[in-house]
Every structure is written in structure tokens, then in C-alpha cells.
């Protein structure tokens, strides 16, 4: 049997803990017969389950289909080796218009529109702990530096009037050194990413049984993203800067024995259950039996070798070195490293493309990862061509073509780097029958943005606390921002809240109206006195250590919010206060960001005398209990 048609190590077999997933052995493929598989397909099945079920029966609801969902007659889970390194999970569906279809699945997110949104999110989300994100950002930055370098080299030849003194030597030399150094750092991270592939066996989706609204009440299976149960390093903020925690897989998902796909027990001494949290270097056993047969690892290794050799040309490009060398020495330690290093980039780009292809001769036009490799390959040819033409730099034609090759090569690298960046966000709107048309506006936004907007309306005023619980049930991220949706809380404060949380790894970041540059606008004197008095009263009685206890514009780590909510008893306007008091009592770290609160222009607030009385009772009740 060819190596590319089966998984040869139990630890490296995907989804091995998921009893409900069955490997389709005829769909395990790879473009090179003597290397590991790069693609596999798993179908959903319950035949191997013995008394347990992967379906969450606690989430039954009579709401079988949402606007962000579609019916599907069949689902399969697509595993790719590149996605496995990047922490991504691909779901393949067969859409159906038949109301009796078995599955409810999210609508597609592979359109050009969604890719464009992913690129736009680069400026708003910074998961610095995710090495795949770091790789994309670092190569994007390095490629941008090389674009600047290309302007220094090419623009004076194309437009001589733009030339300034020592432009190519100083501007070009320094930018070449910086760009080569950034590429070297990115290449090292690529290697670390390659040996920290997703070995935890999680597949990133949750299966829930829901009741159909049709007559007969036949149940369906809802498939939704589920990042919380993924334990690989992409979702673990502690891994890259420390030792991240590894959760044991649920017993519902464990197989009866650690058998590989061919039925044999894997008794490797290096096998650990359920997978390593983080490693800097693979074991010799893993290197010999897995990584040297892994296309992605080989591509990353070629990239590192190329970048290391290429860095020599970046160093010798510096002013004071480049202009002091003889012609022969310049050829040997400046132009030749460009050509050899660029050749390493060519090999790397070709291998990354090959990794995504079903056959070595069939391009994968419909896969984003293939296009990343393609653009990197084009950029590599540009850099290599520049090095090849370098020894003839005294010839004006060769000089022009070499500079032009750097120009289009650097732009190709930039395109390939940018499209690696892909981030997820969602907005969950919980409306309790507000009289200001919130639901109607939200429905219009959902039509515009699709599945990114999740509507969870309720029939009436059921309390702020239950609204939080209701919305949190549908959140899929690792962090949650809670805010009023009427622009009383302006979205411009989200970015500083995220930045502060990441800089100090805070559990909660709360907006404050009563500290720093914070303030309140649009309230009359009575409303200001009530708010100030409420905070002063609570601060005196409870001593919470925050300046704005009644504010609701906050960022929580999701696990923290779930833990605190589980211990919170209030349901109305005292809910915010109790959340913060209990969080401080549990030892969670809280930081504050000054915000400007602007009273709503349209609609009416639901704050009344009953809420004020409830608040006073809540403060006294907390004083007695906490």
C-alpha cells in the first residue's frame, strides 16, 4: 500500500477520539505516493458508539432552522494537512431543499466576500499567541518591507527624476537587511508551526439534536462551530508564551483502544494521550517516521534554508559593506546567496502548492492555501531572477530587469502573505421586545452580512441576566464583548479594550464612565445623580475596586464569564454589579478603559423605579452573601 493512502501513526491520525466520525479509507489521498496523506474525508456515523452519544441533548429547542443555516442531506469532515497546521476545520455539505433533510449546517464561508472580510479583520484582531497568525503577519510585514526595497531599486531606473543621493545603497541596503531578517524570523516560526500541528484529535464542530417545527416533530442534527472543545495551541493563549493546558478528550469521543486506522495498536514510546500542548523540537522518532515524510514540514524546511542563505545577501547589502567589496566578492556573497536562497523559496512555494493538490499534476484552484503557495512561488522566481541577473549589473538592461524582478516578486510575496490572514468574528443580538425597532434593523444587517449577525430575539422583557445566558449559548469565540446596541456604547472603544486585555492578559476589561477621560453625555441632572449615587452606594458597601460598577460595556474571557454567571443569582439591572463583585471575589484580574457613554437618541430606556429599588436590594443582598 502506498504511504499516501493511509495514516501510519495513531497519534497523527485525525479525529481519532471522535466515535461519531468514520474514516473513509478510499478518500485518504496525497499527491506523492511515498509521503504522508495530505487530505482525508470522514463521514458522520453513530454505528460505532456503545451507549454514549456525541449529540448534546441538553440543547434541544423548537427552532430547527435559522437564517444563517441551510439544510443538508449529508455532511463530511474534510481533513487537510495544511488546515491541520493552521488549526482550521473544514465541513463539506450536500445542500438540500428537502425539509426532511437530516442536517442543519452553517452557510458557506468560502466566498470571495468572506475572504475579503477576513483580510479586513487583520486590523482589528491580534491573536498574538497563535503562531499561524504570527507567521502570516510577519511575512506580510516582511513583504511590505521588500516592496519598499523594490521602489528604492526600480523607481530611479523607471523615473530618474526621483533619484536621491545614495538611494539604492542606503535605502535599498537597509530595507534589504530588514526584509531578509523578518523573512528569517518568519521561516523559523513556520518550522515551529509545522512541528506543532493539531495532534489533539479535535475536529472543531459540535453536534446538537434539535426538534423540527414540522408536524411529527422529527429531530434533526445541527452542526455548529465549537472552538471551546479544541485543545490545540491555536485556541490556547498560554502555549506560545508558556505551557498551555491540555484538556482530556470527552469520554463520549474516546475510542475503545488506541488503534490506528489500519487496526494495529501504535506502541510508539513517543505516543502521548491526548496530544502535546507545545513542543520546540520534535523527537528523532517523530522526525524520522513522520515529519520527513510530511509535505508541509518539507516545504517549511526549504523555506527556512532559503531564508537563512538569503539573509546573507541582506547582511552584505548594508551600506559600509556592500560598497566596500570587490566585484568578485560582491558576486560571491551578495548575488549568489540571493539566487540560492531564492531557489529555496521556489522549492518551498512549489511544495506548499503540491500539498493542496489531489494529484501532483492537478492544480487546486478552489483552495485558498494553493493560491498562497502560488503567489509565494511567483515572488520566489522574482527574487531568484534578480540574483541571477546581478553579476551583469553593469549592463543597463540587466540592471533594469533585475530591479523589475525584485519589484514584481516583492508584490507577489505581499499578496501571498496577506491572504494567509483570516479571522473570525460574530455579533449576537439579543432583543427583549425593545420599542425602538432594534429587531428590524438587526434583520436588515443580517441580510447584508449573513451568518456574521446572529439574531436571538425573545418575546418580552425577561431580564438582563437571562439575556446574557441566552446570547452566550450561541457564542463561538474565546472572548466575549457585551455592549448596548444603540450606540450608547460606541464601537470605537472595542479596539482599546482588546489591546489592554492582551497586553496584561486580563480576565475582564470593563468600560468606565467615571475614571480618566470617561464621561456621560445626554443625561439630565437627575439621571446623572442616580447613576453616581448608585455607584457610590455600591462602592461604599461592597468595595469592589472598580470605578463603574453599573456599566455594562465589558470584555470577558469566555470561560471567566461562564464561571461567574454560573454563580450569579441576579437577573435584572443588578446583574452587572453582581458579575463584577463575584469576579473580584473569585480572584479574576480586572482592568478599566475610559469610555464616553452617550444617551440614546432614538427609542426609550427601560430603566424605571422598579429597577432602582431592585438595585438597592441587590447591593444589600450581595453585602450579606459575598
Coordinates of C-alpha atoms in Angstrom, one line a residue:
X1 CA 0.0 0.0 0.0
X2 CA 1.3 3.5 -0.9
X3 CA 2.1 5.6 2.1
X4 CA -0.2 8.4 0.9
X5 CA -3.4 6.3 1.2
X6 CA -3.3 5.6 5.0
X7 CA -2.3 7.1 8.3
X8 CA 0.7 5.2 9.7
X9 CA 0.8 6.6 13.3
X10 CA -2.1 6.6 15.7
X11 CA -1.0 9.9 17.2
X12 CA -1.1 11.5 13.8
X13 CA -4.5 10.1 12.8
X14 CA -7.1 12.9 12.7
X15 CA -10.3 12.8 14.8
X16 CA -9.2 9.6 16.5
X17 CA -11.2 10.5 19.6
X18 CA -14.5 11.1 17.8
X19 CA -16.6 8.0 17.9
X20 CA -19.2 9.5 15.7
X21 CA -16.7 10.0 12.8
X22 CA -15.8 7.2 10.4
X23 CA -12.8 7.5 8.2
X24 CA -13.5 6.9 4.5
X25 CA -10.4 4.8 3.7
X26 CA -11.0 5.3 -0.1
X27 CA -10.7 9.1 0.4
X28 CA -7.3 9.2 2.0
X29 CA -5.1 10.8 -0.6
X30 CA -1.8 12.6 -1.2
X31 CA 0.0 13.8 -4.3
X32 CA 3.2 11.8 -3.7
X33 CA 3.0 8.1 -3.1
X34 CA 5.9 7.8 -0.7
X35 CA 4.9 10.7 1.5
X36 CA 2.1 11.1 4.1
X37 CA -1.5 11.8 3.2
X38 CA -2.4 15.4 2.8
X39 CA -6.2 15.0 2.6
X40 CA -8.8 12.7 4.1
X41 CA -12.6 12.6 4.5
X42 CA -14.7 11.5 7.5
X43 CA -18.4 10.8 7.5
X44 CA -20.8 11.2 10.4
X45 CA -21.8 7.9 11.8
X46 CA -23.2 6.5 15.1
X47 CA -22.7 2.8 14.4
X48 CA -19.5 2.6 16.5
X49 CA -21.0 4.2 19.6
X50 CA -21.7 2.0 22.6
X51 CA -24.2 3.5 24.9
X52 CA -22.9 7.1 24.5
X53 CA -23.8 9.7 22.0
X54 CA -22.0 12.8 20.8
X55 CA -25.2 14.7 20.4
X56 CA -25.9 17.3 23.1
X57 CA -29.4 16.5 24.3
X58 CA -29.4 19.5 26.7
X59 CA -29.7 21.9 23.9
X60 CA -33.0 20.7 22.4
X61 CA -35.1 23.6 21.0
X62 CA -38.0 24.0 18.7
X63 CA -36.1 26.3 16.3
X64 CA -34.9 24.0 13.6
X65 CA -33.6 26.5 11.0
X66 CA -32.0 29.9 11.3
X67 CA -31.2 32.5 8.7
X68 CA -27.5 31.6 9.0
X69 CA -28.2 27.9 8.4
X70 CA -29.1 25.7 5.5
X71 CA -30.5 22.1 5.2
X72 CA -28.1 19.4 4.1
X73 CA -28.8 15.8 3.3
X74 CA -25.2 14.7 4.1
X75 CA -22.1 16.1 5.9
X76 CA -18.5 15.1 5.7
X77 CA -15.5 16.5 7.6
X78 CA -12.5 17.3 5.4
X79 CA -9.1 17.0 6.9
X80 CA -6.1 18.6 5.1
X81 CA -2.6 18.6 6.4
X82 CA -2.3 22.4 5.9
X83 CA -5.5 23.1 7.8
X84 CA -4.2 20.8 10.5
X85 CA -1.2 23.1 11.0
X86 CA -3.3 26.2 10.9
X87 CA -6.0 25.0 13.3
X88 CA -8.8 25.1 10.8
X89 CA -11.7 22.7 10.3
X90 CA -13.4 22.2 7.0
X91 CA -17.0 21.0 6.7
X92 CA -18.3 19.6 3.4
X93 CA -22.0 19.5 2.9
X94 CA -24.6 18.4 0.4
X95 CA -27.2 21.2 0.4
X96 CA -30.8 20.2 0.2
X97 CA -34.1 21.9 -0.3
X98 CA -36.0 18.9 1.2
X99 CA -37.5 19.8 4.6
X100 CA -36.8 16.2 5.7
X101 CA -33.1 16.6 5.3
X102 CA -31.2 15.3 8.3
X103 CA -28.7 18.1 9.0
X104 CA -28.7 21.8 9.7
X105 CA -25.4 23.4 8.8
X106 CA -23.9 26.9 8.6
X107 CA -24.0 28.6 5.3
X108 CA -20.8 28.7 3.2
X109 CA -17.9 30.9 4.3
X110 CA -15.6 30.2 1.3
X111 CA -16.8 33.0 -1.0
X112 CA -14.6 35.8 -2.1
X113 CA -16.7 38.2 0.0
X114 CA -15.8 36.2 3.1
X115 CA -12.1 36.1 2.2
X116 CA -12.2 39.9 1.8
X117 CA -13.8 40.3 5.2
X118 CA -11.0 38.1 6.7
X119 CA -8.4 40.5 5.2
X120 CA -10.2 43.5 6.7
X121 CA -10.2 41.9 10.1
X122 CA -6.4 41.9 10.1
X123 CA -6.5 45.4 11.6
X124 CA -8.9 44.6 14.4
X125 CA -7.9 41.3 15.9
X126 CA -4.5 40.3 17.3
X127 CA -4.2 36.7 18.4
X128 CA -0.5 37.0 19.2
X129 CA -0.5 33.6 20.9
X130 CA -1.4 31.9 17.6
X131 CA 1.8 31.0 15.8
X132 CA -0.1 30.7 12.5
X133 CA -1.3 34.3 12.9
X134 CA 2.3 35.4 13.7
X135 CA 3.6 33.7 10.6
X136 CA 1.0 35.5 8.4
X137 CA 1.6 38.9 10.0
X138 CA 5.4 38.6 10.0
X139 CA 5.6 37.5 6.3
X140 CA 3.1 40.3 5.5
X141 CA 5.4 42.8 7.2
X142 CA 8.5 41.4 5.6
X143 CA 6.9 41.5 2.2
X144 CA 5.9 45.1 2.7
X145 CA 9.5 46.0 3.5
X146 CA 10.6 44.2 0.3
X147 CA 8.1 46.3 -1.6
X148 CA 9.7 49.4 -0.2
X149 CA 13.1 48.0 -1.1
X150 CA 11.9 47.4 -4.7
X151 CA 10.9 51.0 -5.0
X152 CA 14.4 52.1 -4.0
X153 CA 15.9 49.8 -6.7
X154 CA 13.4 50.2 -9.5
X155 CA 11.9 53.7 -9.3
X156 CA 15.2 55.5 -10.1
X157 CA 15.5 53.5 -13.2
X158 CA 11.9 53.9 -14.3
X159 CA 11.7 57.6 -13.2
X160 CA 15.3 59.0 -12.9
X161 CA 13.9 62.4 -11.7
X162 CA 13.0 60.7 -8.4
X163 CA 16.6 59.6 -7.6
X164 CA 18.2 61.0 -4.4
X165 CA 21.8 60.6 -3.2
X166 CA 22.8 57.0 -2.3
X167 CA 19.1 55.9 -2.7
X168 CA 20.0 52.3 -3.7
X169 CA 22.9 51.9 -1.3
X170 CA 21.4 53.3 1.8
X171 CA 17.6 53.0 1.3
X172 CA 17.9 49.8 -0.6
X173 CA 20.6 48.3 1.6
X174 CA 18.9 48.9 4.9
X175 CA 15.5 47.8 3.7
X176 CA 17.0 44.6 2.2
X177 CA 18.6 43.8 5.6
X178 CA 15.4 44.4 7.5
X179 CA 13.3 42.4 5.0
X180 CA 15.7 39.5 5.0
X181 CA 15.8 39.4 8.8
X182 CA 12.0 39.5 9.0
X183 CA 11.8 36.6 6.5
X184 CA 14.3 34.6 8.6
X185 CA 12.2 35.1 11.7
X186 CA 9.0 34.1 9.9
X187 CA 10.7 31.0 8.5
X188 CA 11.8 29.9 12.0
X189 CA 8.2 30.3 13.1
X190 CA 7.0 28.2 10.1
X191 CA 9.2 25.3 11.3
X192 CA 7.8 25.6 14.8
X193 CA 4.3 25.7 13.4
X194 CA 5.0 22.5 11.4
X195 CA 6.0 20.5 14.4
X196 CA 3.0 21.8 16.5
X197 CA 0.3 20.6 14.2
X198 CA -3.1 19.8 15.6
X199 CA -2.4 16.4 17.3
X200 CA -5.3 16.7 19.8
X201 CA -7.8 15.0 17.6
X202 CA -10.5 17.6 17.9
X203 CA -12.5 18.5 14.8
X204 CA -13.9 21.9 15.7
X205 CA -17.6 21.2 15.4
X206 CA -20.4 20.4 17.9
X207 CA -23.4 18.2 17.0
X208 CA -26.7 19.1 18.6
X209 CA -30.1 17.4 18.3
X210 CA -32.9 19.8 17.7
X211 CA -36.6 19.3 17.3
X212 CA -38.2 20.1 14.0
X213 CA -41.0 22.6 13.9
X214 CA -42.8 20.4 11.4
X215 CA -45.7 18.2 12.3
X216 CA -44.4 14.9 13.7
X217 CA -41.5 16.6 15.5
X218 CA -38.8 14.7 13.7
X219 CA -35.4 15.6 15.0
X220 CA -32.5 17.0 13.0
X221 CA -28.8 17.3 13.8
X222 CA -27.4 20.8 14.0
X223 CA -23.7 21.2 13.2
X224 CA -22.2 24.4 14.6
X225 CA -18.6 25.6 15.2
X226 CA -17.2 24.6 18.5
X227 CA -13.8 26.1 19.4
X228 CA -14.2 25.6 23.1
X229 CA -13.6 21.9 22.9
X230 CA -10.5 22.3 20.7
X231 CA -7.3 22.0 22.7
X232 CA -4.6 22.5 20.1
X233 CA -2.3 25.5 20.5
X234 CA -4.2 27.9 18.2
X235 CA -7.0 28.2 20.8
X236 CA -4.8 28.2 23.8
X237 CA -3.4 31.6 24.7
X238 CA -0.8 30.2 27.1
X239 CA 1.0 27.9 24.7
X240 CA 3.4 30.2 22.8
X241 CA 4.4 32.2 25.9
X242 CA 4.3 29.4 28.4
X243 CA 3.0 25.9 29.0
X244 CA -0.6 25.7 27.8
X245 CA -3.1 23.4 29.4
X246 CA -4.2 20.3 27.6
X247 CA -7.7 19.0 28.3
X248 CA -8.5 15.4 28.2
X249 CA -11.0 14.5 25.4
X250 CA -14.5 13.8 26.4
X251 CA -15.3 10.2 27.2
X252 CA -18.1 10.3 24.6
X253 CA -15.4 10.8 22.0
X254 CA -12.8 8.2 23.1
X255 CA -12.3 5.1 21.1
X256 CA -12.2 1.8 22.8
X257 CA -8.5 1.3 22.2
X258 CA -5.6 3.4 20.7
X259 CA -5.8 1.7 17.4
X260 CA -4.6 3.2 14.1
X261 CA -6.7 3.3 11.0
X262 CA -5.3 0.0 9.9
X263 CA -6.4 -1.7 13.1
X264 CA -3.0 -2.1 14.7
X265 CA -2.0 -0.7 18.0
X266 CA 0.5 2.1 17.9
X267 CA 3.0 1.3 20.7
X268 CA 5.4 4.1 19.9
X269 CA 7.3 5.2 23.0
X270 CA 6.6 8.8 21.9
X271 CA 2.9 8.5 21.8
X272 CA 1.1 10.7 24.4
X273 CA -2.6 10.9 25.0
X274 CA -4.4 13.2 24.0
X275 CA -1.5 15.1 22.4
X276 CA 1.2 17.5 23.3
X277 CA 0.5 21.1 24.2
X278 CA 3.6 22.6 22.7
X279 CA 7.0 21.5 21.5
X280 CA 10.0 23.3 20.2
X281 CA 11.8 20.3 18.7
X282 CA 10.3 17.0 17.5
X283 CA 11.7 13.7 18.8
X284 CA 14.0 11.8 16.5
X285 CA 11.3 9.1 16.2
X286 CA 8.8 11.7 15.0
X287 CA 11.3 13.3 12.7
X288 CA 12.2 10.0 11.0
X289 CA 8.8 8.4 10.9
X290 CA 6.5 11.4 10.4
X291 CA 7.9 14.8 9.6
X292 CA 10.4 13.9 7.0
X293 CA 7.5 12.3 5.1
X294 CA 5.2 15.4 5.6
X295 CA 5.0 17.8 2.7
X296 CA 4.2 20.8 4.8
X297 CA 7.3 20.2 7.0
X298 CA 9.5 19.7 4.0
X299 CA 8.1 23.0 2.5
X300 CA 8.8 24.8 5.8
X301 CA 12.3 23.4 6.0
X302 CA 13.0 24.5 2.4
X303 CA 11.7 28.0 3.3
X304 CA 14.0 28.1 6.3
X305 CA 17.1 27.0 4.4
X306 CA 16.3 29.5 1.6
X307 CA 15.7 32.4 4.1
X308 CA 18.9 31.6 6.0
X309 CA 21.0 31.7 2.8
X310 CA 19.1 34.7 1.5
X311 CA 19.8 36.6 4.8
X312 CA 23.5 36.6 3.8
X313 CA 22.7 38.9 0.9
X314 CA 20.6 41.1 3.2
X315 CA 23.5 41.5 5.5
X316 CA 26.0 42.2 2.7
X317 CA 23.6 44.8 1.3
X318 CA 24.2 47.1 4.2
X319 CA 26.0 50.4 3.4
X320 CA 29.6 50.2 4.5
X321 CA 29.7 46.5 3.5
X322 CA 28.2 46.4 0.0
X323 CA 30.1 49.4 -1.3
X324 CA 33.5 48.2 0.1
X325 CA 33.5 44.8 -1.7
X326 CA 35.3 43.9 -4.9
X327 CA 33.3 42.8 -7.9
X328 CA 34.1 39.2 -7.4
X329 CA 33.3 39.2 -3.7
X330 CA 30.1 41.0 -4.4
X331 CA 29.1 38.2 -6.8
X332 CA 30.1 35.5 -4.3
X333 CA 28.4 36.8 -1.1
X334 CA 25.7 39.1 -2.3
X335 CA 24.3 37.9 -5.6
X336 CA 24.8 34.2 -5.2
X337 CA 23.0 34.0 -1.8
X338 CA 20.1 35.8 -3.5
X339 CA 20.0 33.2 -6.2
X340 CA 20.4 30.2 -4.0
X341 CA 18.1 31.5 -1.3
X342 CA 15.5 32.4 -3.9
X343 CA 15.7 28.8 -5.2
X344 CA 14.9 27.6 -1.7
X345 CA 11.8 29.8 -1.8
X346 CA 10.9 28.3 -5.2
X347 CA 11.1 24.8 -3.8
X348 CA 9.0 25.9 -0.7
X349 CA 6.3 27.5 -2.8
X350 CA 6.1 24.5 -5.1
X351 CA 5.8 22.1 -2.2
X352 CA 3.1 24.2 -0.5
X353 CA 1.1 24.2 -3.7
X354 CA 1.7 20.4 -4.1
X355 CA 0.4 19.8 -0.6
X356 CA -3.0 21.2 -1.5
X357 CA -3.3 19.2 -4.8
X358 CA -5.2 15.9 -5.1
X359 CA -2.6 14.8 -7.7
X360 CA 0.8 16.2 -8.4
X361 CA -0.3 17.4 -11.8
X362 CA -3.8 18.7 -10.9
X363 CA -3.9 22.4 -9.6
X364 CA -6.2 23.1 -6.6
X365 CA -7.8 26.3 -8.0
X366 CA -10.6 26.2 -5.4
X367 CA -8.4 26.0 -2.3
X368 CA -7.0 29.2 -0.7
X369 CA -3.8 27.5 0.6
X370 CA -2.9 26.6 -3.0
X371 CA -3.1 30.3 -4.0
X372 CA -0.9 31.3 -1.1
X373 CA 1.8 28.8 -2.4
X374 CA 1.3 30.1 -5.9
X375 CA 1.9 33.7 -5.1
X376 CA 4.9 32.8 -3.0
X377 CA 6.2 30.8 -5.9
X378 CA 5.9 33.8 -8.2
X379 CA 7.6 36.0 -5.7
X380 CA 10.4 33.4 -5.3
X381 CA 11.0 33.5 -9.1
X382 CA 11.3 37.2 -8.9
X383 CA 13.9 37.2 -6.2
X384 CA 15.9 34.4 -7.8
X385 CA 15.9 36.2 -11.2
X386 CA 17.2 39.3 -9.5
X387 CA 20.1 37.3 -8.1
X388 CA 20.8 35.6 -11.4
X389 CA 21.0 38.9 -13.3
X390 CA 23.0 40.6 -10.5
X391 CA 26.5 39.7 -11.8
X392 CA 25.7 41.6 -15.0
X393 CA 24.6 44.7 -13.1
X394 CA 26.9 46.9 -15.1
X395 CA 24.7 46.3 -18.1
X396 CA 21.8 48.8 -18.0
X397 CA 19.3 46.3 -19.4
X398 CA 20.3 43.6 -16.8
X399 CA 20.1 46.2 -14.1
X400 CA 16.6 47.3 -15.1
X401 CA 15.4 43.7 -15.4
X402 CA 16.9 42.7 -12.0
X403 CA 15.3 45.7 -10.3
X404 CA 12.0 45.0 -12.0
X405 CA 12.1 41.3 -10.9
X406 CA 12.6 42.4 -7.3
X407 CA 9.6 44.8 -7.7
X408 CA 7.1 42.3 -9.0
X409 CA 8.5 39.5 -6.8
X410 CA 8.0 41.5 -3.7
X411 CA 4.4 42.4 -4.6
X412 CA 3.7 38.7 -5.2
X413 CA 5.1 37.8 -1.8
X414 CA 2.9 40.5 -0.2
X415 CA -0.2 39.1 -1.9
X416 CA 0.6 35.6 -0.7
X417 CA 1.3 36.8 2.8
X418 CA -1.8 38.9 3.1
X419 CA -4.3 36.2 2.0
X420 CA -3.0 33.9 4.8
X421 CA -4.7 36.1 7.4
X422 CA -8.2 35.0 8.2
X423 CA -10.1 35.8 11.4
X424 CA -13.5 35.0 12.8
X425 CA -16.0 37.4 14.4
X426 CA -19.7 37.4 15.1
X427 CA -22.3 39.7 16.5
X428 CA -25.0 38.1 18.6
X429 CA -28.1 40.4 19.1
X430 CA -30.5 39.6 22.0
X431 CA -33.6 41.7 21.8
X432 CA -36.3 41.6 24.6
X433 CA -39.0 43.4 22.7
X434 CA -37.4 46.9 22.6
X435 CA -39.8 49.6 21.3
X436 CA -37.1 51.2 19.2
X437 CA -37.1 48.9 16.2
X438 CA -33.9 47.1 17.2
X439 CA -35.0 43.8 15.8
X440 CA -36.0 45.2 12.4
X441 CA -32.6 46.9 12.0
X442 CA -30.8 43.8 13.0
X443 CA -32.7 41.8 10.4
X444 CA -31.5 44.2 7.7
X445 CA -27.9 43.9 9.0
X446 CA -28.3 40.1 8.8
X447 CA -29.4 40.3 5.2
X448 CA -26.3 42.4 4.5
X449 CA -23.7 40.4 6.5
X450 CA -25.2 37.0 6.5
X451 CA -24.1 34.5 9.2
X452 CA -21.9 37.0 11.0
X453 CA -25.0 38.5 12.5
X454 CA -26.8 36.1 14.8
X455 CA -30.3 37.2 16.0
X456 CA -31.7 35.7 19.2
X457 CA -34.9 37.7 20.0
X458 CA -37.1 36.9 22.9
X459 CA -40.8 37.5 23.4
X460 CA -40.6 40.0 26.2
X461 CA -38.6 41.7 29.0
X462 CA -37.1 38.6 30.6
X463 CA -34.2 40.3 32.4
X464 CA -30.6 41.3 31.6
X465 CA -29.1 38.2 33.3
X466 CA -31.1 35.7 31.3
X467 CA -30.3 37.7 28.1
X468 CA -26.6 37.2 28.8
X469 CA -27.0 33.5 29.3
X470 CA -29.2 33.3 26.2
X471 CA -26.7 35.1 24.0
X472 CA -23.6 33.3 25.4
X473 CA -25.1 29.9 24.5
X474 CA -24.6 30.8 20.8
X475 CA -21.2 32.5 21.0
X476 CA -18.3 30.5 19.4
X477 CA -15.3 32.7 20.3
X478 CA -12.9 32.5 23.2
X479 CA -13.6 36.1 24.2
X480 CA -16.9 37.9 24.5
X481 CA -17.7 41.7 24.4
X482 CA -21.1 42.7 25.8
X483 CA -22.4 46.1 25.0
X484 CA -25.6 48.0 24.3
X485 CA -26.5 48.0 20.6
X486 CA -28.0 51.6 20.5
X487 CA -24.6 53.4 20.2
X488 CA -24.8 54.3 23.9
X489 CA -21.6 52.2 23.9
X490 CA -19.6 53.3 20.9
X491 CA -17.7 50.5 19.0
X492 CA -14.6 52.7 18.8
X493 CA -13.8 51.6 22.4
X494 CA -13.6 47.9 21.4
X495 CA -10.1 48.2 20.0
X496 CA -8.5 49.7 23.1
X497 CA -10.3 47.2 25.3
X498 CA -8.9 44.3 23.3
X499 CA -5.4 45.9 23.3
X500 CA -5.5 46.3 27.0
X501 CA -6.7 42.8 27.6
X502 CA -3.9 41.3 25.5
X503 CA -1.2 43.5 27.0
X504 CA -1.9 42.3 30.5
X505 CA -3.8 39.1 29.9
X506 CA -6.7 40.4 32.0
X507 CA -9.8 38.3 32.7
X508 CA -12.1 41.2 32.3
X509 CA -11.8 44.7 30.8
X510 CA -14.6 47.0 31.8
X511 CA -15.5 50.4 30.3
X512 CA -15.7 53.1 32.9
X513 CA -17.6 56.4 32.7
X514 CA -16.1 57.7 35.9
X515 CA -12.4 57.5 35.5
X516 CA -9.8 59.1 33.2
X517 CA -11.3 60.6 30.1
X518 CA -14.6 58.8 30.6
X519 CA -17.9 60.6 30.8
X520 CA -21.6 60.7 30.2
X521 CA -23.4 62.7 27.6
X522 CA -27.1 63.4 27.1
X523 CA -28.3 62.7 30.6
X524 CA -30.2 65.2 32.7
X525 CA -29.0 66.1 36.2
X526 CA -31.4 63.6 37.8
X527 CA -30.2 60.6 35.8
X528 CA -26.5 61.6 36.5
X529 CA -27.2 61.8 40.2
X530 CA -29.0 58.4 40.2
X531 CA -26.0 56.7 38.4
X532 CA -23.4 58.4 40.5
X533 CA -25.3 57.7 43.7
X534 CA -25.7 54.0 42.7
X535 CA -22.0 53.6 42.1
X536 CA -21.1 55.4 45.3
X537 CA -23.5 53.4 47.3
X538 CA -22.2 50.1 45.9
X539 CA -18.6 51.1 46.3
X540 CA -19.1 52.1 49.9
X541 CA -20.9 48.9 50.8
X542 CA -19.1 46.3 48.6
X543 CA -15.7 47.8 48.0
X544 CA -15.4 46.1 44.5
X545 CA -12.3 48.0 43.4
X546 CA -13.7 49.3 40.1
X547 CA -14.9 52.8 39.4
X548 CA -18.0 52.0 37.3
X549 CA -19.9 49.1 38.8
X550 CA -23.2 49.6 36.9
X551 CA -21.6 49.9 33.5
X552 CA -22.3 47.1 31.0
X553 CA -19.7 47.6 28.3
X554 CA -17.2 44.9 29.1
X555 CA -14.9 42.3 27.6
X556 CA -14.7 38.9 29.2
X557 CA -12.7 35.8 28.6
X558 CA -15.5 33.4 27.7
X559 CA -14.5 30.8 30.4
X560 CA -14.4 33.5 33.0
X561 CA -17.9 34.8 32.1
X562 CA -19.4 31.3 32.1
X563 CA -17.9 30.6 35.5
X564 CA -19.1 33.9 37.1
X565 CA -22.6 33.7 35.5
X566 CA -23.0 30.2 37.0
X567 CA -22.6 31.7 40.5
X568 CA -24.7 34.8 39.9
X569 CA -28.2 35.0 41.2
X570 CA -29.5 38.4 40.0
X571 CA -31.4 38.6 36.7
X572 CA -32.2 42.3 36.2
X573 CA -30.2 45.5 36.4
X574 CA -28.2 44.3 39.5
X575 CA -26.8 41.6 37.3
X576 CA -23.9 43.7 36.1
X577 CA -22.9 44.7 39.6
X578 CA -23.1 41.1 40.9
X579 CA -21.0 39.9 38.0
X580 CA -18.2 42.2 38.9
X581 CA -18.3 41.7 42.6
X582 CA -18.3 37.9 42.3
X583 CA -15.5 38.1 39.7
X584 CA -13.3 40.1 42.0
X585 CA -14.2 37.7 44.8
X586 CA -13.0 34.8 42.7
X587 CA -9.7 36.5 42.1
X588 CA -10.1 37.4 38.5
X589 CA -8.0 40.3 37.2
X590 CA -9.9 43.3 36.0
X591 CA -8.8 46.4 34.1
X592 CA -10.6 49.6 33.1
X593 CA -10.8 51.6 29.8
X594 CA -12.4 55.1 30.0
X595 CA -15.4 55.3 27.7
X596 CA -17.9 58.0 26.7
X597 CA -21.5 57.0 27.3
X598 CA -24.0 58.8 25.1
X599 CA -27.7 58.5 25.9
X600 CA -29.7 57.0 23.1
X601 CA -31.1 59.5 20.5
X602 CA -34.0 57.2 19.4
X603 CA -36.2 54.9 21.5
X604 CA -36.7 54.8 25.2
X605 CA -34.7 53.3 28.0
X606 CA -36.4 50.6 30.0
X607 CA -34.9 51.9 33.3
X608 CA -37.6 52.7 35.8
X609 CA -38.4 52.9 39.5
X610 CA -38.7 49.2 39.9
X611 CA -35.1 48.8 38.7
X612 CA -33.8 51.3 41.1
X613 CA -35.5 49.5 44.0
X614 CA -34.2 46.2 42.7
X615 CA -30.7 47.6 42.6
X616 CA -30.7 48.8 46.2
X617 CA -32.0 45.4 47.3
X618 CA -29.3 43.7 45.3
X619 CA -26.4 45.7 46.9
X620 CA -27.6 44.8 50.3
X621 CA -28.1 41.2 49.4
X622 CA -24.6 40.9 48.0
X623 CA -23.2 42.5 51.1
X624 CA -24.8 39.7 53.1
X625 CA -23.7 36.9 50.8
X626 CA -20.3 37.8 49.3

